[in-house]
Structures are given as C-alpha cells and as structure tokens.
mmCIF file with all atom_site columns, C-alpha atoms in Angstrom:
data_model
loop_
_atom_site.group_PDB
_atom_site.id
_atom_site.type_symbol
_atom_site.label_atom_id
_atom_site.label_alt_id
_atom_site.label_comp_id
_atom_site.label_asym_id
_atom_site.label_entity_id
_atom_site.label_seq_id
_atom_site.pdbx_PDB_ins_code
_atom_site.Cartn_x
_atom_site.Cartn_y
_atom_site.Cartn_z
_atom_site.occupancy
_atom_site.B_iso_or_equiv
_atom_site.pdbx_formal_charge
_atom_site.auth_seq_id
_atom_site.auth_comp_id
_atom_site.auth_asym_id
_atom_site.auth_atom_id
_atom_site.pdbx_PDB_model_num
ATOM 1   C CA . MET R 1 1   ? 0.000   0.000  0.000  1.00 56.00 ? 17  MET R CA 1
ATOM 2   C CA . LEU R 1 2   ? 2.740   2.477  0.941  1.00 59.00 ? 18  LEU R CA 1
ATOM 3   C CA . ALA R 1 3   ? 4.733   1.612  -2.167 1.00 68.00 ? 19  ALA R CA 1
ATOM 4   C CA . GLU R 1 4   ? 1.699   2.402  -4.307 1.00 75.00 ? 20  GLU R CA 1
ATOM 5   C CA . ARG R 1 5   ? 1.381   5.861  -2.719 1.00 71.00 ? 21  ARG R CA 1
ATOM 6   C CA . ALA R 1 6   ? 5.092   6.697  -2.971 1.00 72.00 ? 22  ALA R CA 1
ATOM 7   C CA . PRO R 1 7   ? 4.897   8.457  -6.368 1.00 77.00 ? 23  PRO R CA 1
ATOM 8   C CA . VAL R 1 8   ? 1.894   10.509 -5.235 1.00 72.00 ? 24  VAL R CA 1
ATOM 9   C CA . VAL R 1 9   ? 3.523   11.463 -1.937 1.00 68.00 ? 25  VAL R CA 1
ATOM 10  C CA . GLU R 1 10  ? 6.771   12.339 -3.711 1.00 73.00 ? 26  GLU R CA 1
ATOM 11  C CA . GLU R 1 11  ? 4.914   14.596 -6.132 1.00 76.00 ? 27  GLU R CA 1
ATOM 12  C CA . GLU R 1 12  ? 3.011   16.249 -3.263 1.00 76.00 ? 28  GLU R CA 1
ATOM 13  C CA . GLY R 1 13  ? 6.307   16.833 -1.479 1.00 74.00 ? 29  GLY R CA 1
ATOM 14  C CA . ARG R 1 14  ? 7.741   18.576 -4.510 1.00 81.00 ? 30  ARG R CA 1
ATOM 15  C CA . GLY R 1 15  ? 4.828   20.995 -4.347 1.00 79.00 ? 31  GLY R CA 1
ATOM 16  C CA . LEU R 1 16  ? 5.701   22.146 -0.821 1.00 75.00 ? 32  LEU R CA 1
ATOM 17  C CA . SER R 1 17  ? 7.322   25.494 -0.246 1.00 81.00 ? 33  SER R CA 1
ATOM 18  C CA . LEU R 1 18  ? 10.529  25.523 1.787  1.00 77.00 ? 34  LEU R CA 1
ATOM 19  C CA . ASP R 1 19  ? 8.615   26.722 4.858  1.00 75.00 ? 35  ASP R CA 1
ATOM 20  C CA . GLU R 1 20  ? 6.022   23.960 4.438  1.00 77.00 ? 36  GLU R CA 1
ATOM 21  C CA . ALA R 1 21  ? 8.728   21.316 4.026  1.00 72.00 ? 37  ALA R CA 1
ATOM 22  C CA . VAL R 1 22  ? 10.534  22.509 7.163  1.00 71.00 ? 38  VAL R CA 1
ATOM 23  C CA . ALA R 1 23  ? 7.266   22.552 9.128  1.00 73.00 ? 39  ALA R CA 1
ATOM 24  C CA . TYR R 1 24  ? 6.549   19.009 7.955  1.00 72.00 ? 40  TYR R CA 1
ATOM 25  C CA . ALA R 1 25  ? 10.023  17.807 8.932  1.00 69.00 ? 41  ALA R CA 1
ATOM 26  C CA . MET R 1 26  ? 9.895   19.540 12.319 1.00 68.00 ? 42  MET R CA 1
ATOM 27  C CA . ARG R 1 27  ? 6.427   18.389 13.382 1.00 67.00 ? 43  ARG R CA 1
ATOM 28  C CA . ALA R 1 28  ? 6.213   16.405 16.607 1.00 59.00 ? 44  ALA R CA 1
ATOM 29  C CA . ARG R 1 29  ? 9.778   17.326 17.557 1.00 58.00 ? 45  ARG R CA 1
ATOM 30  C CA . GLY R 1 30  ? 10.880  19.122 20.676 1.00 58.00 ? 46  GLY R CA 1
ATOM 31  C CA . ALA R 1 31  ? 10.707  18.925 24.417 1.00 58.00 ? 47  ALA R CA 1
ATOM 32  C CA . ARG R 1 32  ? 8.062   16.759 26.012 1.00 64.00 ? 48  ARG R CA 1
ATOM 33  C CA . ASN R 1 33  ? 7.616   18.844 29.141 1.00 77.00 ? 49  ASN R CA 1
ATOM 34  C CA . ARG R 1 34  ? 4.041   19.922 28.412 1.00 79.00 ? 50  ARG R CA 1
ATOM 35  C CA . PRO R 1 35  ? 1.288   19.799 31.023 1.00 80.00 ? 51  PRO R CA 1
ATOM 36  C CA . ALA R 1 36  ? -1.024  16.772 30.977 1.00 84.00 ? 52  ALA R CA 1
ATOM 37  C CA . ALA R 1 37  ? -4.204  18.726 30.218 1.00 88.00 ? 53  ALA R CA 1
ATOM 38  C CA . GLY R 1 38  ? -5.395  22.005 28.721 1.00 89.00 ? 54  GLY R CA 1
ATOM 39  C CA . TRP R 1 39  ? -4.414  23.896 25.585 1.00 93.00 ? 55  TRP R CA 1
ATOM 40  C CA . ALA R 1 40  ? -0.755  24.044 26.627 1.00 91.00 ? 56  ALA R CA 1
ATOM 41  C CA . SER R 1 41  ? -0.700  20.228 26.664 1.00 92.00 ? 57  SER R CA 1
ATOM 42  C CA . LEU R 1 42  ? -1.444  19.909 22.948 1.00 93.00 ? 58  LEU R CA 1
ATOM 43  C CA . THR R 1 43  ? 1.444   19.005 20.671 1.00 91.00 ? 59  THR R CA 1
ATOM 44  C CA . PRO R 1 44  ? 2.108   21.190 17.632 1.00 91.00 ? 60  PRO R CA 1
ATOM 45  C CA . THR R 1 45  ? 0.510   18.532 15.417 1.00 93.00 ? 61  THR R CA 1
ATOM 46  C CA . GLU R 1 46  ? -2.532  18.210 17.685 1.00 95.00 ? 62  GLU R CA 1
ATOM 47  C CA . LEU R 1 47  ? -2.966  21.988 17.524 1.00 95.00 ? 63  LEU R CA 1
ATOM 48  C CA . ARG R 1 48  ? -2.779  21.922 13.754 1.00 95.00 ? 64  ARG R CA 1
ATOM 49  C CA . VAL R 1 49  ? -5.370  19.133 13.642 1.00 96.00 ? 65  VAL R CA 1
ATOM 50  C CA . VAL R 1 50  ? -7.629  21.090 16.017 1.00 97.00 ? 66  VAL R CA 1
ATOM 51  C CA . HIS R 1 51  ? -7.445  24.157 13.759 1.00 96.00 ? 67  HIS R CA 1
ATOM 52  C CA . LEU R 1 52  ? -8.269  22.048 10.700 1.00 96.00 ? 68  LEU R CA 1
ATOM 53  C CA . VAL R 1 53  ? -11.218 20.454 12.546 1.00 97.00 ? 69  VAL R CA 1
ATOM 54  C CA . ALA R 1 54  ? -12.394 23.968 13.459 1.00 96.00 ? 70  ALA R CA 1
ATOM 55  C CA . ALA R 1 55  ? -12.124 24.923 9.778  1.00 96.00 ? 71  ALA R CA 1
ATOM 56  C CA . GLY R 1 56  ? -14.591 22.136 8.986  1.00 96.00 ? 72  GLY R CA 1
ATOM 57  C CA . GLN R 1 57  ? -12.192 19.656 7.430  1.00 96.00 ? 73  GLN R CA 1
ATOM 58  C CA . THR R 1 58  ? -12.893 15.928 7.636  1.00 96.00 ? 74  THR R CA 1
ATOM 59  C CA . ASN R 1 59  ? -10.357 13.381 8.860  1.00 96.00 ? 75  ASN R CA 1
ATOM 60  C CA . PRO R 1 60  ? -9.538  12.298 5.285  1.00 96.00 ? 76  PRO R CA 1
ATOM 61  C CA . GLU R 1 61  ? -8.989  15.936 4.278  1.00 96.00 ? 77  GLU R CA 1
ATOM 62  C CA . ILE R 1 62  ? -6.796  16.566 7.315  1.00 96.00 ? 78  ILE R CA 1
ATOM 63  C CA . ALA R 1 63  ? -4.833  13.368 6.637  1.00 94.00 ? 79  ALA R CA 1
ATOM 64  C CA . ALA R 1 64  ? -4.129  14.490 3.075  1.00 94.00 ? 80  ALA R CA 1
ATOM 65  C CA . ALA R 1 65  ? -3.119  17.988 4.188  1.00 93.00 ? 81  ALA R CA 1
ATOM 66  C CA . LEU R 1 66  ? -0.719  16.680 6.840  1.00 92.00 ? 82  LEU R CA 1
ATOM 67  C CA . PHE R 1 67  ? 0.569   13.665 4.887  1.00 91.00 ? 83  PHE R CA 1
ATOM 68  C CA . VAL R 1 68  ? -0.539  11.218 7.591  1.00 93.00 ? 84  VAL R CA 1
ATOM 69  C CA . SER R 1 69  ? -3.069  8.400  7.735  1.00 94.00 ? 85  SER R CA 1
ATOM 70  C CA . ARG R 1 70  ? -6.712  8.821  8.681  1.00 95.00 ? 86  ARG R CA 1
ATOM 71  C CA . ALA R 1 71  ? -6.018  6.698  11.752 1.00 95.00 ? 87  ALA R CA 1
ATOM 72  C CA . THR R 1 72  ? -3.296  9.120  12.834 1.00 95.00 ? 88  THR R CA 1
ATOM 73  C CA . VAL R 1 73  ? -5.705  12.046 12.495 1.00 96.00 ? 89  VAL R CA 1
ATOM 74  C CA . LYS R 1 74  ? -8.304  10.124 14.501 1.00 97.00 ? 90  LYS R CA 1
ATOM 75  C CA . THR R 1 75  ? -5.700  9.569  17.232 1.00 96.00 ? 91  THR R CA 1
ATOM 76  C CA . HIS R 1 76  ? -4.744  13.267 17.310 1.00 96.00 ? 92  HIS R CA 1
ATOM 77  C CA . VAL R 1 77  ? -8.418  14.284 17.539 1.00 97.00 ? 93  VAL R CA 1
ATOM 78  C CA . SER R 1 78  ? -8.981  11.768 20.359 1.00 96.00 ? 94  SER R CA 1
ATOM 79  C CA . HIS R 1 79  ? -5.937  12.993 22.254 1.00 96.00 ? 95  HIS R CA 1
ATOM 80  C CA . ALA R 1 80  ? -6.989  16.633 21.866 1.00 96.00 ? 96  ALA R CA 1
ATOM 81  C CA . LEU R 1 81  ? -10.516 15.865 23.064 1.00 96.00 ? 97  LEU R CA 1
ATOM 82  C CA . ALA R 1 82  ? -9.184  14.017 26.114 1.00 96.00 ? 98  ALA R CA 1
ATOM 83  C CA . LYS R 1 83  ? -6.627  16.692 26.989 1.00 95.00 ? 99  LYS R CA 1
ATOM 84  C CA . LEU R 1 84  ? -9.259  19.427 26.733 1.00 95.00 ? 100 LEU R CA 1
ATOM 85  C CA . GLY R 1 85  ? -12.006 17.503 28.496 1.00 96.00 ? 101 GLY R CA 1
ATOM 86  C CA . LEU R 1 86  ? -14.298 17.661 25.474 1.00 96.00 ? 102 LEU R CA 1
ATOM 87  C CA . SER R 1 87  ? -16.481 14.943 23.979 1.00 96.00 ? 103 SER R CA 1
ATOM 88  C CA . SER R 1 88  ? -17.116 15.884 20.349 1.00 96.00 ? 104 SER R CA 1
ATOM 89  C CA . ARG R 1 89  ? -15.602 17.471 17.260 1.00 95.00 ? 105 ARG R CA 1
ATOM 90  C CA . SER R 1 90  ? -18.238 20.213 17.419 1.00 95.00 ? 106 SER R CA 1
ATOM 91  C CA . GLU R 1 91  ? -17.191 21.094 20.985 1.00 96.00 ? 107 GLU R CA 1
ATOM 92  C CA . LEU R 1 92  ? -13.566 21.064 19.842 1.00 95.00 ? 108 LEU R CA 1
ATOM 93  C CA . ALA R 1 93  ? -14.321 23.372 16.912 1.00 94.00 ? 109 ALA R CA 1
ATOM 94  C CA . ALA R 1 94  ? -16.350 25.732 19.108 1.00 94.00 ? 110 ALA R CA 1
ATOM 95  C CA . GLU R 1 95  ? -13.613 25.917 21.748 1.00 93.00 ? 111 GLU R CA 1
ATOM 96  C CA . ALA R 1 96  ? -10.950 26.518 19.096 1.00 92.00 ? 112 ALA R CA 1
ATOM 97  C CA . GLY R 1 97  ? -13.102 29.307 17.681 1.00 90.00 ? 113 GLY R CA 1
ATOM 98  C CA . ARG R 1 98  ? -13.443 30.929 21.092 1.00 91.00 ? 114 ARG R CA 1
ATOM 99  C CA . ARG R 1 99  ? -9.699  30.741 21.648 1.00 87.00 ? 115 ARG R CA 1
ATOM 100 C CA . SER R 1 100 ? -8.873  32.340 18.305 1.00 80.00 ? 116 SER R CA 1
ATOM 101 C CA . SER R 1 101 ? -11.268 35.266 18.834 1.00 66.00 ? 117 SER R CA 1
#
C-alpha cells in the first residue's frame, strides 16, 4: 500500500514550499515537558489538527493535508478531546473558535 502511494507522496512533497517542508520535517519534535491537560498540553501537530477540525475539514482531508493516515488524524483528535475535556468534534471546533477570537 505504501509503495503504491510513494509516487503521489513524492509529487506532493515537490509541491511544498521551503517553509512547508521545514514545518513538515519539524512536526512532533521538541521537548516533552508539556502539562497533561489544557491547551498548553497539545502538541504542535494536535494543535494543527484542532485548527483544521475547526475549519470544517474531515479526517480524510486533514490526513491528506498533513501527509498522515486517517487513523493518525483520529488519534490526534482523540488525544486533543481528552486533553481538553471535550467529547465531540463540534465542541472542539467551538472551543478553538473561542480561543482564536
């Protein structure tokens, strides 16, 4: 399955700007000294997923945008919900909207 997607992923990678490529390479890196709960506990990738959920994107759309699997997106959404004490994508989107206002 991965071998079949390699040409597509390679082509998508060529379309990235330098900033986008660096952001992709740097995601999920860094110190792990975040709190266990609350907005400060979210990883950079979880935050990005939350913002894409708030923008109305589906898991498949988010997966394509971040070059990860749908299952990975589902995991990030689940982690964000748990860390924020929320129970649905709509609550997550609403809370993200309030925080960005």
